[in-house]
mmCIF file of C-alpha atoms in Angstrom:
data_model
loop_
_atom_site.group_PDB
_atom_site.id
_atom_site.type_symbol
_atom_site.label_atom_id
_atom_site.label_comp_id
_atom_site.label_asym_id
_atom_site.label_seq_id
_atom_site.Cartn_x
_atom_site.Cartn_y
_atom_site.Cartn_z
ATOM 1 C CA MET N 1 -11.713 -8.353 -11.656
ATOM 2 C CA ASP N 2 -14.607 -7.345 -14.004
ATOM 3 C CA GLN N 3 -18.072 -8.456 -14.304
ATOM 4 C CA GLN N 4 -17.370 -10.526 -17.632
ATOM 5 C CA ALA N 5 -14.726 -12.518 -15.723
ATOM 6 C CA ILE N 6 -16.946 -13.005 -12.443
ATOM 7 C CA THR N 7 -19.788 -14.271 -14.553
ATOM 8 C CA ALA N 8 -17.684 -16.697 -16.649
ATOM 9 C CA ALA N 9 -16.280 -18.101 -13.677
ATOM 10 C CA TYR N 10 -19.214 -18.710 -11.627
ATOM 11 C CA ARG N 11 -20.941 -20.074 -14.840
ATOM 12 C CA ARG N 12 -18.262 -22.929 -14.340
ATOM 13 C CA TYR N 13 -18.554 -22.934 -10.743
ATOM 14 C CA ALA N 14 -22.500 -23.467 -10.760
ATOM 15 C CA PRO N 15 -22.842 -27.036 -11.429
ATOM 16 C CA VAL N 16 -20.255 -28.132 -8.925
ATOM 17 C CA TYR N 17 -20.272 -25.269 -6.321
ATOM 18 C CA ASP N 18 -22.239 -27.085 -3.644
ATOM 19 C CA ILE N 19 -19.821 -30.176 -3.868
ATOM 20 C CA LEU N 20 -16.756 -28.097 -3.713
ATOM 21 C CA PHE N 21 -17.594 -25.229 -1.416
ATOM 22 C CA GLY N 22 -20.656 -26.764 0.532
ATOM 23 C CA PRO N 23 -19.325 -28.496 3.442
ATOM 24 C CA VAL N 24 -16.079 -26.412 3.705
ATOM 25 C CA PHE N 25 -18.120 -23.102 3.956
ATOM 26 C CA GLU N 26 -20.909 -24.175 6.047
ATOM 27 C CA PRO N 27 -19.644 -23.343 9.417
ATOM 28 C CA GLY N 28 -19.120 -19.746 8.285
ATOM 29 C CA ARG N 29 -23.026 -19.579 6.726
ATOM 30 C CA ARG N 30 -24.324 -20.873 10.026
ATOM 31 C CA ARG N 31 -22.226 -18.424 12.185
ATOM 32 C CA LEU N 32 -23.293 -15.466 9.964
ATOM 33 C CA VAL N 33 -26.997 -16.139 10.356
ATOM 34 C CA GLN N 34 -26.322 -16.645 14.065
ATOM 35 C CA ALA N 35 -24.472 -13.147 14.327
ATOM 36 C CA LEU N 36 -27.408 -11.415 12.411
ATOM 37 C CA ASN N 37 -29.782 -12.462 15.292
ATOM 38 C CA CYS N 38 -32.689 -11.857 12.914
ATOM 39 C CA ARG N 39 -35.956 -10.742 14.699
ATOM 40 C CA PRO N 40 -39.683 -11.193 13.632
ATOM 41 C CA GLY N 41 -40.480 -9.034 10.561
ATOM 42 C CA GLU N 42 -36.968 -7.806 9.942
ATOM 43 C CA GLU N 43 -36.017 -7.306 6.352
ATOM 44 C CA VAL N 44 -32.610 -9.121 5.429
ATOM 45 C CA LEU N 45 -30.596 -8.670 2.381
ATOM 46 C CA GLU N 46 -27.929 -11.276 1.485
ATOM 47 C CA VAL N 47 -25.661 -10.205 -1.468
ATOM 48 C CA GLY N 48 -23.879 -12.664 -3.547
ATOM 49 C CA VAL N 49 -26.398 -15.358 -2.446
ATOM 50 C CA GLY N 50 -24.898 -17.782 -4.922
ATOM 51 C CA THR N 51 -26.580 -21.159 -5.011
ATOM 52 C CA GLY N 52 -28.562 -20.355 -1.778
ATOM 53 C CA LEU N 53 -26.983 -22.791 0.627
ATOM 54 C CA SER N 54 -27.270 -20.225 3.630
ATOM 55 C CA LEU N 55 -31.056 -19.511 2.635
ATOM 56 C CA ARG N 56 -32.506 -22.411 4.725
ATOM 57 C CA HIS N 57 -30.592 -21.121 8.027
ATOM 58 C CA TYR N 58 -32.553 -17.945 8.046
ATOM 59 C CA PRO N 59 -35.516 -18.102 10.618
ATOM 60 C CA ARG N 60 -38.674 -18.166 8.676
ATOM 61 C CA TYR N 61 -40.071 -15.189 10.614
ATOM 62 C CA ALA N 62 -37.476 -12.781 8.770
ATOM 63 C CA ARG N 63 -37.993 -11.775 5.252
ATOM 64 C CA VAL N 64 -34.967 -12.345 3.129
ATOM 65 C CA THR N 65 -33.881 -10.874 -0.253
ATOM 66 C CA GLY N 66 -30.880 -12.812 -1.956
ATOM 67 C CA ILE N 67 -29.117 -11.051 -4.965
ATOM 68 C CA ASP N 68 -26.571 -12.250 -7.146
ATOM 69 C CA LEU N 69 -24.876 -11.152 -10.414
ATOM 70 C CA SER N 70 -24.746 -14.797 -11.771
ATOM 71 C CA PRO N 71 -27.929 -16.108 -13.340
ATOM 72 C CA HIS N 72 -26.404 -19.724 -13.272
ATOM 73 C CA MET N 73 -25.911 -19.313 -9.537
ATOM 74 C CA LEU N 74 -29.310 -17.850 -8.991
ATOM 75 C CA ALA N 75 -30.895 -20.608 -10.825
ATOM 76 C CA ARG N 76 -29.389 -23.095 -8.295
ATOM 77 C CA ALA N 77 -30.538 -20.733 -5.411
ATOM 78 C CA SER N 78 -34.029 -21.182 -6.823
ATOM 79 C CA LEU N 79 -33.990 -24.723 -6.563
ATOM 80 C CA GLN N 80 -32.991 -24.436 -2.775
ATOM 81 C CA VAL N 81 -35.952 -22.066 -2.330
ATOM 82 C CA GLN N 82 -38.402 -24.650 -3.755
ATOM 83 C CA ARG N 83 -36.788 -27.552 -2.144
ATOM 84 C CA HIS N 84 -37.167 -26.068 1.502
ATOM 85 C CA ASP N 85 -40.262 -24.215 0.802
ATOM 86 C CA LEU N 86 -38.666 -20.754 1.728
ATOM 87 C CA ARG N 87 -41.708 -18.502 1.392
ATOM 88 C CA ASN N 88 -39.888 -15.861 3.246
ATOM 89 C CA VAL N 89 -37.335 -15.656 0.371
ATOM 90 C CA ALA N 90 -37.085 -13.640 -2.627
ATOM 91 C CA LEU N 91 -34.323 -13.807 -5.263
ATOM 92 C CA MET N 92 -33.206 -11.216 -7.730
ATOM 93 C CA ALA N 93 -30.520 -10.851 -10.330
ATOM 94 C CA MET N 94 -28.484 -7.672 -9.178
ATOM 95 C CA ASP N 95 -24.970 -6.153 -9.214
ATOM 96 C CA VAL N 96 -23.883 -5.379 -5.678
ATOM 97 C CA GLN N 97 -22.221 -2.413 -6.809
ATOM 98 C CA ARG N 98 -25.557 -0.868 -8.054
ATOM 99 C CA LEU N 99 -28.343 -1.931 -5.860
ATOM 100 C CA SER N 100 -31.726 -0.812 -6.969
ATOM 101 C CA PHE N 101 -33.305 -0.611 -3.382
ATOM 102 C CA PRO N 102 -33.949 2.624 -1.731
ATOM 103 C CA ASP N 103 -31.773 3.953 1.101
ATOM 104 C CA ALA N 104 -32.362 2.310 4.471
ATOM 105 C CA SER N 105 -34.382 -0.551 3.074
ATOM 106 C CA PHE N 106 -32.904 -3.424 5.139
ATOM 107 C CA ASP N 107 -32.558 -4.040 9.013
ATOM 108 C CA LYS N 108 -29.592 -6.425 8.377
ATOM 109 C CA VAL N 109 -27.192 -7.122 5.327
ATOM 110 C CA SER N 110 -25.184 -10.102 4.866
ATOM 111 C CA ALA N 111 -22.234 -10.716 2.451
ATOM 112 C CA LEU N 112 -21.013 -14.230 2.371
ATOM 113 C CA TYR N 113 -17.735 -15.051 0.424
ATOM 114 C CA VAL N 114 -18.368 -12.065 -1.960
ATOM 115 C CA ALA N 115 -16.051 -9.167 -0.816
ATOM 116 C CA SER N 116 -12.904 -10.529 -2.569
ATOM 117 C CA VAL N 117 -15.031 -11.292 -5.717
ATOM 118 C CA VAL N 118 -16.516 -7.759 -6.705
ATOM 119 C CA PRO N 119 -14.685 -5.583 -9.032
ATOM 120 C CA ASP N 120 -14.644 -2.718 -6.490
ATOM 121 C CA PRO N 121 -15.110 -3.653 -2.713
ATOM 122 C CA ALA N 122 -15.204 -0.202 -1.673
ATOM 123 C CA VAL N 123 -18.308 0.630 -3.833
ATOM 124 C CA MET N 124 -19.982 -2.566 -2.522
ATOM 125 C CA MET N 125 -19.411 -1.438 1.178
ATOM 126 C CA GLN N 126 -20.854 1.883 0.280
ATOM 127 C CA GLU N 127 -23.988 0.429 -1.272
ATOM 128 C CA LEU N 128 -24.281 -1.980 1.691
ATOM 129 C CA GLU N 129 -24.095 1.033 4.009
ATOM 130 C CA ARG N 130 -26.689 3.036 1.965
ATOM 131 C CA VAL N 131 -29.417 0.160 2.096
ATOM 132 C CA CYS N 132 -28.802 -0.722 5.781
ATOM 133 C CA ARG N 133 -31.129 1.046 8.266
ATOM 134 C CA PRO N 134 -29.476 3.358 10.792
ATOM 135 C CA GLY N 135 -28.452 1.061 13.796
ATOM 136 C CA GLY N 136 -28.705 -1.901 11.599
ATOM 137 C CA GLU N 137 -25.935 -4.340 11.095
ATOM 138 C CA VAL N 138 -23.824 -5.613 8.104
ATOM 139 C CA VAL N 139 -22.202 -9.097 8.589
ATOM 140 C CA VAL N 140 -19.368 -10.120 6.137
ATOM 141 C CA VAL N 141 -17.575 -13.495 5.822
ATOM 142 C CA ASN N 142 -14.513 -13.536 3.548
ATOM 143 C CA HIS N 143 -11.012 -14.861 3.394
ATOM 144 C CA PHE N 144 -8.334 -12.167 3.780
ATOM 145 C CA THR N 145 -4.546 -12.322 3.141
ATOM 146 C CA ARG N 146 -2.211 -14.083 5.795
ATOM 147 C CA SER N 147 0.794 -12.130 6.112
ATOM 148 C CA ASN N 148 3.056 -14.989 6.258
ATOM 149 C CA GLY N 149 3.317 -18.865 6.367
ATOM 150 C CA PHE N 150 2.245 -21.559 3.909
ATOM 151 C CA ALA N 151 -1.150 -19.890 3.083
ATOM 152 C CA SER N 152 0.486 -16.667 2.326
ATOM 153 C CA ARG N 153 2.598 -18.417 -0.290
ATOM 154 C CA ILE N 154 -0.218 -20.089 -1.912
ATOM 155 C CA GLU N 155 -2.165 -16.760 -1.966
ATOM 156 C CA ARG N 156 0.937 -15.071 -3.744
ATOM 157 C CA GLY N 157 1.064 -18.059 -6.284
ATOM 158 C CA LEU N 158 -2.614 -17.880 -7.159
ATOM 159 C CA ALA N 159 -2.834 -13.866 -7.519
ATOM 160 C CA PRO N 160 -2.042 -13.883 -11.117
ATOM 161 C CA LEU N 161 -4.982 -16.440 -11.730
ATOM 162 C CA ALA N 162 -7.635 -14.123 -10.045
ATOM 163 C CA ARG N 163 -9.572 -13.492 -13.317
ATOM 164 C CA SER N 164 -9.868 -17.412 -13.958
ATOM 165 C CA LEU N 165 -10.488 -18.096 -10.292
ATOM 166 C CA GLY N 166 -13.365 -15.441 -9.965
ATOM 167 C CA PHE N 167 -11.849 -14.024 -6.725
ATOM 168 C CA ARG N 168 -8.988 -12.203 -5.483
ATOM 169 C CA PRO N 169 -6.401 -14.275 -3.383
ATOM 170 C CA LEU N 170 -4.563 -11.237 -2.233
ATOM 171 C CA PHE N 171 -7.229 -9.417 -0.041
ATOM 172 C CA PRO N 172 -5.653 -7.632 3.020
ATOM 173 C CA LEU N 173 -8.068 -7.292 5.963
ATOM 174 C CA ASP N 174 -6.898 -3.959 7.367
ATOM 175 C CA ALA N 175 -7.396 -2.433 3.773
ATOM 176 C CA PHE N 176 -10.788 -3.878 3.481
ATOM 177 C CA ILE N 177 -12.013 -2.555 6.880
ATOM 178 C CA GLY N 178 -10.659 0.856 5.843
ATOM 179 C CA LEU N 179 -12.916 0.969 2.944
ATOM 180 C CA THR N 180 -16.162 1.635 5.163
ATOM 181 C CA HIS N 181 -17.641 4.154 7.499
ATOM 182 C CA LEU N 182 -19.299 1.362 9.261
ATOM 183 C CA GLU N 183 -18.231 0.653 12.887
ATOM 184 C CA LEU N 184 -16.517 -2.825 13.283
ATOM 185 C CA THR N 185 -17.916 -4.540 16.447
ATOM 186 C CA GLU N 186 -16.654 -8.019 15.985
ATOM 187 C CA THR N 187 -14.021 -10.019 14.080
ATOM 188 C CA THR N 188 -14.136 -13.803 14.504
ATOM 189 C CA PRO N 189 -12.374 -16.588 12.473
ATOM 190 C CA VAL N 190 -14.762 -19.221 11.005
ATOM 191 C CA ASN N 191 -14.404 -22.344 8.933
ATOM 192 C CA ALA N 192 -11.426 -24.727 8.826
ATOM 193 C CA PHE N 193 -8.407 -23.520 10.609
ATOM 194 C CA GLY N 194 -10.086 -20.130 10.841
ATOM 195 C CA TYR N 195 -8.808 -19.094 7.661
ATOM 196 C CA TRP N 196 -11.885 -17.140 6.893
ATOM 197 C CA THR N 197 -13.091 -14.274 9.099
ATOM 198 C CA LEU N 198 -16.442 -13.007 10.072
ATOM 199 C CA LEU N 199 -16.702 -9.107 10.321
ATOM 200 C CA ARG N 200 -19.821 -7.711 12.028
ATOM 201 C CA PHE N 201 -20.443 -3.849 11.499
ATOM 202 C CA ARG N 202 -23.016 -1.426 12.830
ATOM 203 C CA ASN N 203 -24.341 1.180 10.727
ATOM 204 C CA ARG N 204 -23.876 4.545 12.602
ATOM 205 C CA ALA N 205 -25.464 6.646 9.855
#
């Protein structure tokens, strides 16, 4: 995975993303916002905000900053902000591996369906830990590799197409958890058949 491949893939996805991935990923979006349990005045960062389908689920009393590498996806997210009059939301073009925010800028951080997309997930998690305030939470929703069964065979078959797909079909859960110093406090299956997983972390820094 590299930025050029990611940007190219999501330029193709942008016009049809909401149709292809809107309903199937919706339970995970709602569950993530519920897990964040935002309080009035809290600052929330959502990385990989995509077309902004999650933004309307955040309470209006939380201030949400959404970032994405793809300008085409952000253009769609801007339409969501306008359509739902989300005055508590700000959108920025930014690489999650090089966040421009100061340390401890956010009370809560969310990462929806982006961990297996970024070129270096370890760097992403380091950045999320850095910008999350001590005692704050980071919530990740992503697919992780199945050890066996039909899904595992599909993942192995798709692995050579990762650059074209724009994500890694092979993405082991234990290896991902091992990338961070954050404290894992919850692991919950979400979406259809529980194929995706919600991970809640607490920042012990």
